[in-house]
């Protein structure tokens, strides 16, 4: 019962380095999301994909890009990492149609940029 | 944009005590959801509410969808150490922006044995 799988779980980057966070879901969900979580800030939406082939900006998209590779996979890319991007990143998915039953979250990627 | 005000921000309670937290908004929502995040994990859905006035329980947890559709409440009875974590409310509007689901900033619960 995998649900939403994120890789890697931990990562340390130097300022200016690039990396891609991977996310895959096995629930045949239409919609996928990337959030970042910072102390006292709750969950902030970076990008989302309402369905395969579409992506849209969320609340805090600057410095990130996404790719909806297929229905299962949604990746988040940091082209030139900055210390302000130190955070915990969560991927989530939902069946779409208003996400009436909420989102299913992965266990997160803890990213430190030094 | 839409915002949810979740309170309290944090709580320190003794094992066995009851807990109450709430979420308010200036906007109407069609669905309210409550999530719990254990330390080092992603949020997990606890309760979903779909109708104004609805009261739903999940074990020791009870949540209510406010009559005005602008608020929701979560109560935990007889708290135990494994209740520790961050509780998030989330509101859903059909056809809204930002992926539809709006999250509160969370209530961090600490339980002393």
Short mmCIF file of N, CA and C in Angstrom, two decimals, chain B:
data_model
loop_
_atom_site.label_atom_id
_atom_site.label_comp_id
_atom_site.label_asym_id
_atom_site.label_seq_id
_atom_site.Cartn_x
_atom_site.Cartn_y
_atom_site.Cartn_z
N UNK B 1 -5.87 36.45 -1.31
CA UNK B 1 -6.45 35.11 -1.45
C UNK B 1 -7.14 34.67 -0.18
N UNK B 2 -7.78 33.51 -0.26
CA UNK B 2 -8.47 33.00 0.91
C UNK B 2 -7.48 32.57 1.98
N UNK B 3 -7.85 32.78 3.24
CA UNK B 3 -6.99 32.38 4.34
C UNK B 3 -7.82 31.71 5.42
N UNK B 4 -7.19 30.76 6.10
CA UNK B 4 -7.81 30.13 7.25
C UNK B 4 -7.03 30.53 8.49
N UNK B 5 -7.74 30.95 9.54
CA UNK B 5 -7.12 31.30 10.81
C UNK B 5 -7.35 30.14 11.76
N UNK B 6 -6.28 29.48 12.12
CA UNK B 6 -6.38 28.31 12.97
C UNK B 6 -5.84 28.65 14.35
N UNK B 7 -6.57 28.25 15.39
CA UNK B 7 -6.12 28.54 16.74
C UNK B 7 -6.50 27.40 17.68
N UNK B 8 -5.73 27.21 18.77
CA UNK B 8 -4.52 27.98 19.07
C UNK B 8 -3.35 27.52 18.20
N UNK B 9 -2.27 28.26 18.24
CA UNK B 9 -1.09 27.91 17.47
C UNK B 9 -0.40 26.69 18.06
N UNK B 10 -0.43 26.60 19.40
CA UNK B 10 0.15 25.45 20.08
C UNK B 10 -0.57 25.21 21.40
N UNK B 11 -0.48 23.97 21.87
CA UNK B 11 -1.13 23.59 23.13
C UNK B 11 -0.23 22.61 23.87
N UNK B 12 -0.14 22.81 25.18
CA UNK B 12 0.58 21.88 26.05
C UNK B 12 -0.42 21.37 27.08
N UNK B 13 -0.73 20.10 27.03
CA UNK B 13 -1.77 19.58 27.92
C UNK B 13 -1.28 18.33 28.62
N UNK B 14 -2.02 17.95 29.66
CA UNK B 14 -1.73 16.75 30.43
C UNK B 14 -2.50 15.60 29.80
N UNK B 15 -1.88 14.44 29.82
CA UNK B 15 -2.57 13.23 29.35
C UNK B 15 -3.92 13.10 30.05
N UNK B 16 -4.95 12.76 29.28
CA UNK B 16 -6.29 12.60 29.84
C UNK B 16 -7.18 13.81 29.66
N UNK B 17 -6.58 14.97 29.38
CA UNK B 17 -7.37 16.18 29.17
C UNK B 17 -8.03 16.17 27.79
N UNK B 18 -9.11 16.94 27.68
CA UNK B 18 -9.75 17.13 26.38
C UNK B 18 -9.11 18.33 25.68
N UNK B 19 -9.17 18.32 24.35
CA UNK B 19 -8.54 19.35 23.53
C UNK B 19 -9.57 19.93 22.56
N UNK B 20 -9.53 21.23 22.37
CA UNK B 20 -10.37 21.87 21.36
C UNK B 20 -9.55 22.82 20.52
N UNK B 21 -9.75 22.80 19.23
CA UNK B 21 -9.09 23.73 18.32
C UNK B 21 -10.09 24.12 17.24
N UNK B 22 -9.86 25.26 16.61
CA UNK B 22 -10.82 25.69 15.61
C UNK B 22 -10.15 26.41 14.46
N UNK B 23 -10.93 26.57 13.43
CA UNK B 23 -10.49 27.20 12.20
C UNK B 23 -11.58 28.15 11.74
N UNK B 24 -11.21 29.38 11.39
CA UNK B 24 -12.20 30.33 10.90
C UNK B 24 -11.72 30.96 9.61
N UNK B 25 -12.68 31.43 8.83
CA UNK B 25 -12.37 32.06 7.56
C UNK B 25 -13.37 33.16 7.28
N UNK B 26 -12.97 34.12 6.47
CA UNK B 26 -13.89 35.15 6.03
C UNK B 26 -14.69 34.66 4.81
N UNK B 27 -14.27 33.52 4.27
CA UNK B 27 -14.93 32.96 3.08
C UNK B 27 -15.70 31.70 3.44
N UNK B 28 -16.68 31.39 2.63
CA UNK B 28 -17.46 30.17 2.79
C UNK B 28 -16.74 29.01 2.13
N UNK B 29 -16.75 27.85 2.79
CA UNK B 29 -16.19 26.64 2.20
C UNK B 29 -17.27 25.58 2.05
N UNK B 30 -17.11 24.74 1.06
CA UNK B 30 -18.07 23.66 0.82
C UNK B 30 -17.73 22.39 1.57
N UNK B 31 -16.45 22.25 1.90
CA UNK B 31 -15.97 21.06 2.60
C UNK B 31 -14.90 21.49 3.58
N UNK B 32 -14.91 20.88 4.77
CA UNK B 32 -13.83 21.10 5.73
C UNK B 32 -13.16 19.76 6.01
N UNK B 33 -11.83 19.80 6.09
CA UNK B 33 -11.05 18.60 6.35
C UNK B 33 -10.11 18.87 7.52
N UNK B 34 -9.87 17.83 8.30
CA UNK B 34 -8.88 17.92 9.38
C UNK B 34 -7.81 16.85 9.18
N UNK B 35 -6.54 17.29 9.25
CA UNK B 35 -5.40 16.42 9.07
C UNK B 35 -4.56 16.41 10.34
N UNK B 36 -3.83 15.30 10.54
CA UNK B 36 -2.83 15.24 11.59
C UNK B 36 -1.48 14.89 10.98
N UNK B 37 -0.45 15.59 11.43
CA UNK B 37 0.91 15.31 10.97
C UNK B 37 1.74 14.83 12.15
N UNK B 38 2.16 13.58 12.10
CA UNK B 38 3.09 13.07 13.11
C UNK B 38 4.49 13.59 12.82
N UNK B 39 5.31 13.71 13.84
CA UNK B 39 6.68 14.21 13.63
C UNK B 39 7.41 13.40 12.56
N UNK B 40 7.98 14.10 11.56
CA UNK B 40 8.74 13.43 10.51
C UNK B 40 7.92 12.77 9.43
N UNK B 41 6.61 12.98 9.44
CA UNK B 41 5.75 12.35 8.44
C UNK B 41 4.91 13.40 7.72
N UNK B 42 4.20 12.94 6.68
CA UNK B 42 3.27 13.82 5.99
C UNK B 42 1.92 13.84 6.68
N UNK B 43 1.10 14.85 6.41
CA UNK B 43 -0.24 14.91 7.01
C UNK B 43 -1.12 13.75 6.57
N UNK B 44 -1.95 13.30 7.49
CA UNK B 44 -2.87 12.20 7.22
C UNK B 44 -4.29 12.68 7.52
N UNK B 45 -5.23 12.38 6.64
CA UNK B 45 -6.61 12.83 6.81
C UNK B 45 -7.25 12.14 8.01
N UNK B 46 -7.87 12.95 8.90
CA UNK B 46 -8.58 12.43 10.06
C UNK B 46 -10.08 12.38 9.82
N UNK B 47 -10.62 13.53 9.44
CA UNK B 47 -12.07 13.67 9.32
C UNK B 47 -12.37 14.61 8.15
N UNK B 48 -13.43 14.28 7.41
CA UNK B 48 -13.93 15.14 6.34
C UNK B 48 -15.38 15.50 6.62
N UNK B 49 -15.73 16.76 6.41
CA UNK B 49 -17.08 17.27 6.69
C UNK B 49 -17.63 17.89 5.42
N UNK B 50 -18.87 17.54 5.06
CA UNK B 50 -19.39 17.94 3.77
C UNK B 50 -20.62 18.82 3.82
N UNK B 51 -21.24 18.93 5.01
CA UNK B 51 -22.48 19.71 5.10
C UNK B 51 -22.45 20.63 6.29
N UNK B 52 -22.98 21.84 6.13
CA UNK B 52 -23.05 22.79 7.24
C UNK B 52 -23.82 22.16 8.39
N UNK B 53 -23.25 22.30 9.59
CA UNK B 53 -23.87 21.74 10.78
C UNK B 53 -23.49 20.29 11.06
N UNK B 54 -22.82 19.65 10.13
CA UNK B 54 -22.46 18.23 10.28
C UNK B 54 -21.51 18.04 11.45
N UNK B 55 -21.77 16.99 12.21
CA UNK B 55 -20.91 16.60 13.33
C UNK B 55 -20.45 15.18 13.06
N UNK B 56 -19.14 14.96 13.00
CA UNK B 56 -18.62 13.64 12.64
C UNK B 56 -17.55 13.22 13.64
N UNK B 57 -17.59 11.95 14.02
CA UNK B 57 -16.60 11.42 14.97
C UNK B 57 -15.73 10.36 14.33
N UNK B 58 -14.50 10.27 14.83
CA UNK B 58 -13.56 9.24 14.43
C UNK B 58 -12.81 8.83 15.69
N UNK B 59 -13.35 7.84 16.39
CA UNK B 59 -12.78 7.44 17.68
C UNK B 59 -12.96 8.55 18.70
N UNK B 60 -11.83 9.01 19.28
CA UNK B 60 -11.89 10.07 20.29
C UNK B 60 -11.96 11.46 19.66
N UNK B 61 -11.95 11.54 18.36
CA UNK B 61 -11.98 12.82 17.66
C UNK B 61 -13.40 13.13 17.19
N UNK B 62 -13.78 14.39 17.37
CA UNK B 62 -15.07 14.85 16.87
C UNK B 62 -14.85 16.19 16.18
N UNK B 63 -15.41 16.34 15.00
CA UNK B 63 -15.26 17.59 14.26
C UNK B 63 -16.64 18.08 13.82
N UNK B 64 -16.76 19.40 13.72
CA UNK B 64 -18.02 19.98 13.30
C UNK B 64 -17.81 21.00 12.20
N UNK B 65 -18.72 21.01 11.26
CA UNK B 65 -18.77 21.96 10.16
C UNK B 65 -19.70 23.08 10.63
N UNK B 66 -19.18 24.30 10.77
CA UNK B 66 -19.98 25.39 11.30
C UNK B 66 -21.19 25.73 10.43
N UNK B 67 -22.24 26.18 11.08
CA UNK B 67 -23.49 26.51 10.39
C UNK B 67 -23.28 27.60 9.34
N UNK B 68 -22.41 28.54 9.64
CA UNK B 68 -22.17 29.65 8.69
C UNK B 68 -21.28 29.21 7.52
N UNK B 69 -20.73 28.00 7.59
CA UNK B 69 -19.79 27.45 6.60
C UNK B 69 -18.46 28.19 6.58
N UNK B 70 -18.24 29.04 7.59
CA UNK B 70 -16.99 29.79 7.66
C UNK B 70 -16.08 29.29 8.77
N UNK B 71 -16.48 28.23 9.46
CA UNK B 71 -15.63 27.73 10.52
C UNK B 71 -15.83 26.24 10.75
N UNK B 72 -14.85 25.68 11.47
CA UNK B 72 -14.91 24.27 11.82
C UNK B 72 -14.15 24.06 13.12
N UNK B 73 -14.53 23.01 13.86
CA UNK B 73 -13.94 22.75 15.16
C UNK B 73 -13.52 21.29 15.24
N UNK B 74 -12.43 21.05 15.96
CA UNK B 74 -11.98 19.69 16.22
C UNK B 74 -11.79 19.52 17.71
N UNK B 75 -12.38 18.48 18.26
CA UNK B 75 -12.20 18.15 19.66
C UNK B 75 -11.58 16.77 19.79
N UNK B 76 -10.65 16.64 20.73
CA UNK B 76 -10.05 15.35 21.05
C UNK B 76 -10.35 15.08 22.52
N UNK B 77 -10.96 13.96 22.79
CA UNK B 77 -11.29 13.64 24.18
C UNK B 77 -10.24 12.71 24.77
N UNK B 78 -10.02 12.88 26.08
CA UNK B 78 -9.12 12.01 26.84
C UNK B 78 -7.79 11.79 26.11
N UNK B 79 -7.04 12.86 25.93
CA UNK B 79 -5.81 12.80 25.12
C UNK B 79 -4.82 11.77 25.66
N UNK B 80 -4.05 11.21 24.73
CA UNK B 80 -3.01 10.24 25.04
C UNK B 80 -1.71 10.70 24.38
N UNK B 81 -0.57 10.18 24.82
CA UNK B 81 0.71 10.66 24.26
C UNK B 81 0.81 10.58 22.73
N UNK B 82 0.19 9.59 22.11
CA UNK B 82 0.29 9.47 20.65
C UNK B 82 -0.55 10.51 19.90
N UNK B 83 -1.28 11.34 20.61
CA UNK B 83 -1.99 12.45 19.97
C UNK B 83 -1.04 13.59 19.60
N UNK B 84 0.18 13.52 20.07
CA UNK B 84 1.18 14.56 19.77
C UNK B 84 1.34 14.72 18.27
N UNK B 85 1.41 15.96 17.82
CA UNK B 85 1.61 16.23 16.40
C UNK B 85 1.07 17.59 16.05
N UNK B 86 1.00 17.85 14.75
CA UNK B 86 0.42 19.10 14.27
C UNK B 86 -0.90 18.79 13.59
N UNK B 87 -1.94 19.52 13.96
CA UNK B 87 -3.26 19.33 13.39
C UNK B 87 -3.55 20.49 12.44
N UNK B 88 -3.92 20.15 11.22
CA UNK B 88 -4.24 21.16 10.22
C UNK B 88 -5.71 21.08 9.84
N UNK B 89 -6.33 22.25 9.73
CA UNK B 89 -7.63 22.30 9.09
C UNK B 89 -7.40 22.66 7.63
N UNK B 90 -8.36 22.31 6.79
CA UNK B 90 -8.28 22.66 5.37
C UNK B 90 -9.69 22.87 4.86
N UNK B 91 -9.84 23.90 4.04
CA UNK B 91 -11.15 24.20 3.46
C UNK B 91 -11.10 24.02 1.96
N UNK B 92 -12.20 23.56 1.42
CA UNK B 92 -12.26 23.27 -0.01
C UNK B 92 -13.40 24.04 -0.65
N UNK B 93 -13.05 24.70 -1.75
CA UNK B 93 -14.09 25.35 -2.55
C UNK B 93 -14.03 24.79 -3.95
N UNK B 94 -15.13 24.38 -4.47
CA UNK B 94 -15.14 23.83 -5.82
C UNK B 94 -14.78 24.92 -6.80
N UNK B 95 -13.83 24.59 -7.70
CA UNK B 95 -13.48 25.53 -8.75
C UNK B 95 -12.62 26.67 -8.30
N UNK B 96 -12.10 26.60 -7.08
CA UNK B 96 -11.24 27.68 -6.60
C UNK B 96 -9.84 27.57 -7.16
N UNK B 97 -9.01 28.53 -6.82
CA UNK B 97 -7.62 28.53 -7.31
C UNK B 97 -6.74 27.82 -6.29
N UNK B 98 -5.48 27.83 -6.56
CA UNK B 98 -4.50 27.21 -5.67
C UNK B 98 -4.81 25.76 -5.40
N UNK B 99 -5.29 25.06 -6.42
CA UNK B 99 -5.54 23.64 -6.24
C UNK B 99 -6.72 23.35 -5.37
N UNK B 100 -7.54 24.33 -5.07
CA UNK B 100 -8.80 24.16 -4.37
C UNK B 100 -8.71 24.04 -2.86
N UNK B 101 -7.72 23.32 -2.32
CA UNK B 101 -7.66 23.09 -0.87
C UNK B 101 -6.79 24.15 -0.22
N UNK B 102 -7.35 24.85 0.77
CA UNK B 102 -6.63 25.88 1.52
C UNK B 102 -6.36 25.36 2.93
N UNK B 103 -5.10 25.45 3.38
CA UNK B 103 -4.71 24.92 4.70
C UNK B 103 -4.54 26.03 5.72
N UNK B 104 -4.92 25.73 6.97
CA UNK B 104 -4.55 26.58 8.08
C UNK B 104 -3.09 26.37 8.43
N UNK B 105 -2.55 27.19 9.34
CA UNK B 105 -1.14 27.12 9.69
C UNK B 105 -0.84 26.01 10.71
N UNK B 106 -1.86 25.39 11.25
CA UNK B 106 -1.65 24.26 12.13
C UNK B 106 -1.70 24.58 13.61
N UNK B 107 -2.08 23.58 14.40
CA UNK B 107 -2.05 23.64 15.86
C UNK B 107 -1.11 22.53 16.32
N UNK B 108 -0.04 22.92 17.01
CA UNK B 108 0.93 21.95 17.50
C UNK B 108 0.52 21.49 18.88
N UNK B 109 0.27 20.18 19.01
CA UNK B 109 -0.20 19.62 20.28
C UNK B 109 0.91 18.84 20.97
N UNK B 110 1.16 19.18 22.22
CA UNK B 110 2.10 18.44 23.05
C UNK B 110 1.34 17.87 24.23
N UNK B 111 1.60 16.60 24.54
CA UNK B 111 0.89 15.91 25.62
C UNK B 111 1.90 15.41 26.64
N UNK B 112 1.71 15.82 27.89
CA UNK B 112 2.59 15.36 28.97
C UNK B 112 2.00 14.12 29.61
N UNK B 113 2.80 13.05 29.71
CA UNK B 113 2.26 11.82 30.31
C UNK B 113 1.93 12.01 31.78
#
